[in-house]
Structures are given as C-alpha cells and as structure tokens.
Amino acid sequence: MEIIESPQEMQRLAESYRKAGLAVAFVPTMGYFHEGHLELMREGKRLADRLVVSIYVNPAQFSPGEDFERYPRDFERDRKLASTVGADVIFRPSNAQMYPPGHLTYVNVLAMTGRLCGESRPNYFQGVTTICTKLFNIVKPHLAVFGKKDFQQYQVIRRMVLDLNLDLEIVGLATVREEDGLAMSSRNVYLKPDERASALSLVKSLKAAQELYDRGERDSRTILERVRGMIEGHPGCGIDYAGIFNTETFEDMERVEGQAVLALAVKVGKTRLIDNHVFGEELRF
C-alpha cells in the first residue's frame, strides 16, 4: 500500500492506472476509521481494480467553534485498518497543498444545501463540495463510494457530479450500525457511557416512525411528534433538526408520499450526531 502526500504525485499515479485500463475506486474520508469506513472500502475494492482512500480533515467544512482541532486523528491506526481491506493507496495531503495561499475558488450546490445541515452549519456544504471536486480531480476515479448515513451530503455530491458533468459514478451504501443500532461515526468516541444510552434515541425514533408508517400513518406532523418526544425524553439530547423531507430536493413534506426521508441531527451532550431513514426501506438493528 502506497502513502502519497503530493497531489501531483497522486495525479500521475491515477493517470498511469487509467492508461493501463484499470478501474479506480475512491473513498474520501476524514480518517479515524470505523467499520462503516471499511465497508465503503470493501465495496470500492469489489467494484474496481484499484482502491484509493483519502484521509484529510477538511478545515473548510467546519464553522468557528466546531470540533476541527479535536476531531479524532490517528494515522498509524488508519493505515493498518486500510491495509486489512486491501487499499492500494492512501492519499494524505496537507492543508497547504489543498488550500494554497491565495485560494479563491469554491464550489456551491444551490437550493438543496440551504436546509438541514446546511442551515445549522453554514460553511459545511461549500467545504464538502469544494474538497470533493478537488479530490476527484486529483484521484481521477471511475467511481466514488459514500455512506448514506450522511444522506444529504450523498445527494448533494450526486447532484454536483451530474450538474458539472464529472466523469465518475457515485455509489451509495446503507448506514452501517453498531450492534446496539447506533450509526457508526468517528464522533461516537466523544460520547460518555450515559450519553451513549441517550444517543440510541435516534435510531429508536427512526424505528418508531417506520412502525407508524407501516400501520398506515402518512401525516408528517403526527410522525414527527412521536420522533421528537422519544428523543427529547432522553437526558442530554437537544434536537438541531428533525424533519421529513423529499429525498431529492430536501423540501418539507406534509405527508409521507413518494420518496421521503426522515432526517435527524441531535446534540447528545456536546456531540452532534446525525441519522436518517428513507420510509419503506428496511431498518435493521
């Protein structure tokens, strides 16, 4: 497994893969791997001849006061985990390489980024779409694999790739959960034992919403009252947002009809967690 830090070196290697007729899969990450990351890598390995994984904690997607400085980092641990799933390359650029002095160019996807995480984290999606565009141009993948836990991010990236005619496929994988149902996240390490118990209210509320849907309930307000009540009934939980949205536009839906996603962002203590469920799909935990 190669470790590459230079964007130019990564571009040269990616171009050599393409000239050799090798399909390249890409998994962009901020590191501190968990099983969810590894599952994305396994899928990339299954679908392509070469797997490139990036590790870069992107400052442009953090707002002032967020956890950029304390975001968990452990490169040696990540290197070992990536090697267990057969990653061919870890691309590990520096801030100076990704945002050189005088950097002025950013990528924005309008409309669908102004809600949910984009409302509570104003810099987030501009940072995500900009860094993904840069990484796609450096790694030159044929496909990139994203987890659907970050459902809005997944849909925004799909829209960006379509709108900009980027020459790659975006592959989405279902949320990977721990045995108790908590969606896997690098931020789970922040949770204290009592906070982890409260964090389970997210997945429990998703399950309760699906059960209401299965019994024929379609009124979003009724479903959300149940969801909010379950989450707010747990100590230390503060809801950032809890809503039912169209899966493509992220507009509010008064009734659960067609493609609808229940999306949550909740602060448990000081830790912000997200989760979601598309109605009608299977929710396992």
JSON list of N, CA and C in Angstrom, two decimals, residues 56 58 60-61 98-99 103-109 123-138 156-157 160 164:
[
{"chain": "A", "resi": 56, "resn": "TYR", "atom": "N", "xyz": [-8.20, 13.26, 5.02]},
{"chain": "A", "resi": 56, "resn": "TYR", "atom": "CA", "xyz": [-7.99, 14.71, 5.08]},
{"chain": "A", "resi": 56, "resn": "TYR", "atom": "C", "xyz": [-9.11, 15.34, 5.90]},
{"chain": "A", "resi": 58, "resn": "ASN", "atom": "N", "xyz": [-10.89, 18.30, 6.59]},
{"chain": "A", "resi": 58, "resn": "ASN", "atom": "CA", "xyz": [-11.04, 19.48, 5.75]},
{"chain": "A", "resi": 58, "resn": "ASN", "atom": "C", "xyz": [-11.48, 20.70, 6.56]},
{"chain": "A", "resi": 60, "resn": "ALA", "atom": "N", "xyz": [-12.29, 23.59, 5.67]},
{"chain": "A", "resi": 60, "resn": "ALA", "atom": "CA", "xyz": [-13.29, 24.44, 5.03]},
{"chain": "A", "resi": 60, "resn": "ALA", "atom": "C", "xyz": [-14.72, 24.01, 5.34]},
{"chain": "A", "resi": 61, "resn": "GLN", "atom": "N", "xyz": [-14.93, 22.82, 5.89]},
{"chain": "A", "resi": 61, "resn": "GLN", "atom": "CA", "xyz": [-16.30, 22.40, 6.21]},
{"chain": "A", "resi": 61, "resn": "GLN", "atom": "C", "xyz": [-16.63, 22.52, 7.69]},
{"chain": "A", "resi": 98, "resn": "MET", "atom": "N", "xyz": [-3.86, 21.56, -0.29]},
{"chain": "A", "resi": 98, "resn": "MET", "atom": "CA", "xyz": [-5.25, 21.62, -0.73]},
{"chain": "A", "resi": 98, "resn": "MET", "atom": "C", "xyz": [-5.77, 23.05, -0.82]},
{"chain": "A", "resi": 99, "resn": "TYR", "atom": "N", "xyz": [-5.28, 23.94, 0.04]},
{"chain": "A", "resi": 99, "resn": "TYR", "atom": "CA", "xyz": [-5.70, 25.34, 0.02]},
{"chain": "A", "resi": 99, "resn": "TYR", "atom": "C", "xyz": [-4.45, 26.23, 0.03]},
{"chain": "A", "resi": 103, "resn": "HIS", "atom": "N", "xyz": [-5.89, 31.01, -2.31]},
{"chain": "A", "resi": 103, "resn": "HIS", "atom": "CA", "xyz": [-7.00, 30.18, -2.80]},
{"chain": "A", "resi": 103, "resn": "HIS", "atom": "C", "xyz": [-8.31, 30.97, -2.76]},
{"chain": "A", "resi": 104, "resn": "LEU", "atom": "N", "xyz": [-9.01, 31.03, -3.90]},
{"chain": "A", "resi": 104, "resn": "LEU", "atom": "CA", "xyz": [-10.22, 31.84, -4.01]},
{"chain": "A", "resi": 104, "resn": "LEU", "atom": "C", "xyz": [-11.43, 31.08, -4.55]},
{"chain": "A", "resi": 105, "resn": "THR", "atom": "N", "xyz": [-11.24, 29.85, -4.98]},
{"chain": "A", "resi": 105, "resn": "THR", "atom": "CA", "xyz": [-12.28, 29.15, -5.73]},
{"chain": "A", "resi": 105, "resn": "THR", "atom": "C", "xyz": [-13.02, 28.13, -4.86]},
{"chain": "A", "resi": 106, "resn": "TYR", "atom": "N", "xyz": [-14.35, 28.21, -4.89]},
{"chain": "A", "resi": 106, "resn": "TYR", "atom": "CA", "xyz": [-15.19, 27.28, -4.14]},
{"chain": "A", "resi": 106, "resn": "TYR", "atom": "C", "xyz": [-16.32, 26.79, -5.03]},
{"chain": "A", "resi": 107, "resn": "VAL", "atom": "N", "xyz": [-16.87, 25.65, -4.68]},
{"chain": "A", "resi": 107, "resn": "VAL", "atom": "CA", "xyz": [-17.97, 25.05, -5.44]},
{"chain": "A", "resi": 107, "resn": "VAL", "atom": "C", "xyz": [-19.21, 25.04, -4.55]},
{"chain": "A", "resi": 108, "resn": "ASN", "atom": "N", "xyz": [-20.32, 25.50, -5.10]},
{"chain": "A", "resi": 108, "resn": "ASN", "atom": "CA", "xyz": [-21.57, 25.52, -4.34]},
{"chain": "A", "resi": 108, "resn": "ASN", "atom": "C", "xyz": [-22.67, 24.82, -5.12]},
{"chain": "A", "resi": 109, "resn": "VAL", "atom": "N", "xyz": [-23.44, 24.01, -4.43]},
{"chain": "A", "resi": 109, "resn": "VAL", "atom": "CA", "xyz": [-24.67, 23.43, -4.97]},
{"chain": "A", "resi": 109, "resn": "VAL", "atom": "C", "xyz": [-25.82, 24.19, -4.32]},
{"chain": "A", "resi": 123, "resn": "ASN", "atom": "N", "xyz": [-20.99, 26.79, 6.72]},
{"chain": "A", "resi": 123, "resn": "ASN", "atom": "CA", "xyz": [-19.83, 26.55, 5.86]},
{"chain": "A", "resi": 123, "resn": "ASN", "atom": "C", "xyz": [-19.74, 25.12, 5.34]},
{"chain": "A", "resi": 124, "resn": "TYR", "atom": "N", "xyz": [-20.58, 24.26, 5.87]},
{"chain": "A", "resi": 124, "resn": "TYR", "atom": "CA", "xyz": [-20.36, 22.83, 5.69]},
{"chain": "A", "resi": 124, "resn": "TYR", "atom": "C", "xyz": [-20.37, 22.39, 4.23]},
{"chain": "A", "resi": 125, "resn": "PHE", "atom": "N", "xyz": [-21.47, 22.66, 3.52]},
{"chain": "A", "resi": 125, "resn": "PHE", "atom": "CA", "xyz": [-21.58, 22.08, 2.18]},
{"chain": "A", "resi": 125, "resn": "PHE", "atom": "C", "xyz": [-20.65, 22.73, 1.18]},
{"chain": "A", "resi": 126, "resn": "GLN", "atom": "N", "xyz": [-20.40, 24.03, 1.31]},
{"chain": "A", "resi": 126, "resn": "GLN", "atom": "CA", "xyz": [-19.40, 24.63, 0.43]},
{"chain": "A", "resi": 126, "resn": "GLN", "atom": "C", "xyz": [-18.05, 23.96, 0.62]},
{"chain": "A", "resi": 127, "resn": "GLY", "atom": "N", "xyz": [-17.71, 23.66, 1.87]},
{"chain": "A", "resi": 127, "resn": "GLY", "atom": "CA", "xyz": [-16.46, 22.96, 2.13]},
{"chain": "A", "resi": 127, "resn": "GLY", "atom": "C", "xyz": [-16.45, 21.55, 1.57]},
{"chain": "A", "resi": 128, "resn": "VAL", "atom": "N", "xyz": [-17.57, 20.84, 1.72]},
{"chain": "A", "resi": 128, "resn": "VAL", "atom": "CA", "xyz": [-17.66, 19.46, 1.22]},
{"chain": "A", "resi": 128, "resn": "VAL", "atom": "C", "xyz": [-17.58, 19.41, -0.29]},
{"chain": "A", "resi": 129, "resn": "THR", "atom": "N", "xyz": [-18.37, 20.22, -0.97]},
{"chain": "A", "resi": 129, "resn": "THR", "atom": "CA", "xyz": [-18.40, 20.17, -2.43]},
{"chain": "A", "resi": 129, "resn": "THR", "atom": "C", "xyz": [-17.08, 20.65, -3.03]},
{"chain": "A", "resi": 130, "resn": "THR", "atom": "N", "xyz": [-16.46, 21.63, -2.40]},
{"chain": "A", "resi": 130, "resn": "THR", "atom": "CA", "xyz": [-15.16, 22.10, -2.90]},
{"chain": "A", "resi": 130, "resn": "THR", "atom": "C", "xyz": [-14.09, 21.03, -2.75]},
{"chain": "A", "resi": 131, "resn": "ILE", "atom": "N", "xyz": [-14.00, 20.43, -1.56]},
{"chain": "A", "resi": 131, "resn": "ILE", "atom": "CA", "xyz": [-12.94, 19.44, -1.35]},
{"chain": "A", "resi": 131, "resn": "ILE", "atom": "C", "xyz": [-13.19, 18.19, -2.20]},
{"chain": "A", "resi": 132, "resn": "CYS", "atom": "N", "xyz": [-14.45, 17.79, -2.36]},
{"chain": "A", "resi": 132, "resn": "CYS", "atom": "CA", "xyz": [-14.71, 16.62, -3.19]},
{"chain": "A", "resi": 132, "resn": "CYS", "atom": "C", "xyz": [-14.35, 16.88, -4.65]},
{"chain": "A", "resi": 133, "resn": "THR", "atom": "N", "xyz": [-14.65, 18.08, -5.15]},
{"chain": "A", "resi": 133, "resn": "THR", "atom": "CA", "xyz": [-14.27, 18.41, -6.51]},
{"chain": "A", "resi": 133, "resn": "THR", "atom": "C", "xyz": [-12.76, 18.35, -6.69]},
{"chain": "A", "resi": 134, "resn": "LYS", "atom": "N", "xyz": [-12.03, 18.91, -5.73]},
{"chain": "A", "resi": 134, "resn": "LYS", "atom": "CA", "xyz": [-10.57, 18.89, -5.79]},
{"chain": "A", "resi": 134, "resn": "LYS", "atom": "C", "xyz": [-10.05, 17.45, -5.74]},
{"chain": "A", "resi": 135, "resn": "LEU", "atom": "N", "xyz": [-10.59, 16.66, -4.82]},
{"chain": "A", "resi": 135, "resn": "LEU", "atom": "CA", "xyz": [-10.13, 15.28, -4.70]},
{"chain": "A", "resi": 135, "resn": "LEU", "atom": "C", "xyz": [-10.46, 14.46, -5.95]},
{"chain": "A", "resi": 136, "resn": "PHE", "atom": "N", "xyz": [-11.65, 14.67, -6.51]},
{"chain": "A", "resi": 136, "resn": "PHE", "atom": "CA", "xyz": [-11.99, 13.95, -7.74]},
{"chain": "A", "resi": 136, "resn": "PHE", "atom": "C", "xyz": [-11.01, 14.30, -8.87]},
{"chain": "A", "resi": 137, "resn": "ASN", "atom": "N", "xyz": [-10.60, 15.56, -8.94]},
{"chain": "A", "resi": 137, "resn": "ASN", "atom": "CA", "xyz": [-9.65, 15.98, -9.97]},
{"chain": "A", "resi": 137, "resn": "ASN", "atom": "C", "xyz": [-8.25, 15.43, -9.73]},
{"chain": "A", "resi": 138, "resn": "ILE", "atom": "N", "xyz": [-7.92, 15.17, -8.49]},
{"chain": "A", "resi": 138, "resn": "ILE", "atom": "CA", "xyz": [-6.59, 14.65, -8.16]},
{"chain": "A", "resi": 138, "resn": "ILE", "atom": "C", "xyz": [-6.54, 13.13, -8.30]},
{"chain": "A", "resi": 156, "resn": "VAL", "atom": "N", "xyz": [-26.22, 15.64, -2.33]},
{"chain": "A", "resi": 156, "resn": "VAL", "atom": "CA", "xyz": [-25.59, 16.86, -2.84]},
{"chain": "A", "resi": 156, "resn": "VAL", "atom": "C", "xyz": [-24.43, 16.51, -3.77]},
{"chain": "A", "resi": 157, "resn": "ILE", "atom": "N", "xyz": [-23.61, 15.53, -3.37]},
{"chain": "A", "resi": 157, "resn": "ILE", "atom": "CA", "xyz": [-22.49, 15.12, -4.22]},
{"chain": "A", "resi": 157, "resn": "ILE", "atom": "C", "xyz": [-23.00, 14.53, -5.53]},
{"chain": "A", "resi": 160, "resn": "MET", "atom": "N", "xyz": [-24.01, 17.44, -7.68]},
{"chain": "A", "resi": 160, "resn": "MET", "atom": "CA", "xyz": [-22.85, 18.16, -8.18]},
{"chain": "A", "resi": 160, "resn": "MET", "atom": "C", "xyz": [-22.19, 17.43, -9.35]},
{"chain": "A", "resi": 164, "resn": "LEU", "atom": "N", "xyz": [-22.08, 19.14, -13.05]},
{"chain": "A", "resi": 164, "resn": "LEU", "atom": "CA", "xyz": [-20.78, 19.53, -13.58]},
{"chain": "A", "resi": 164, "resn": "LEU", "atom": "C", "xyz": [-20.23, 18.55, -14.61]}
]
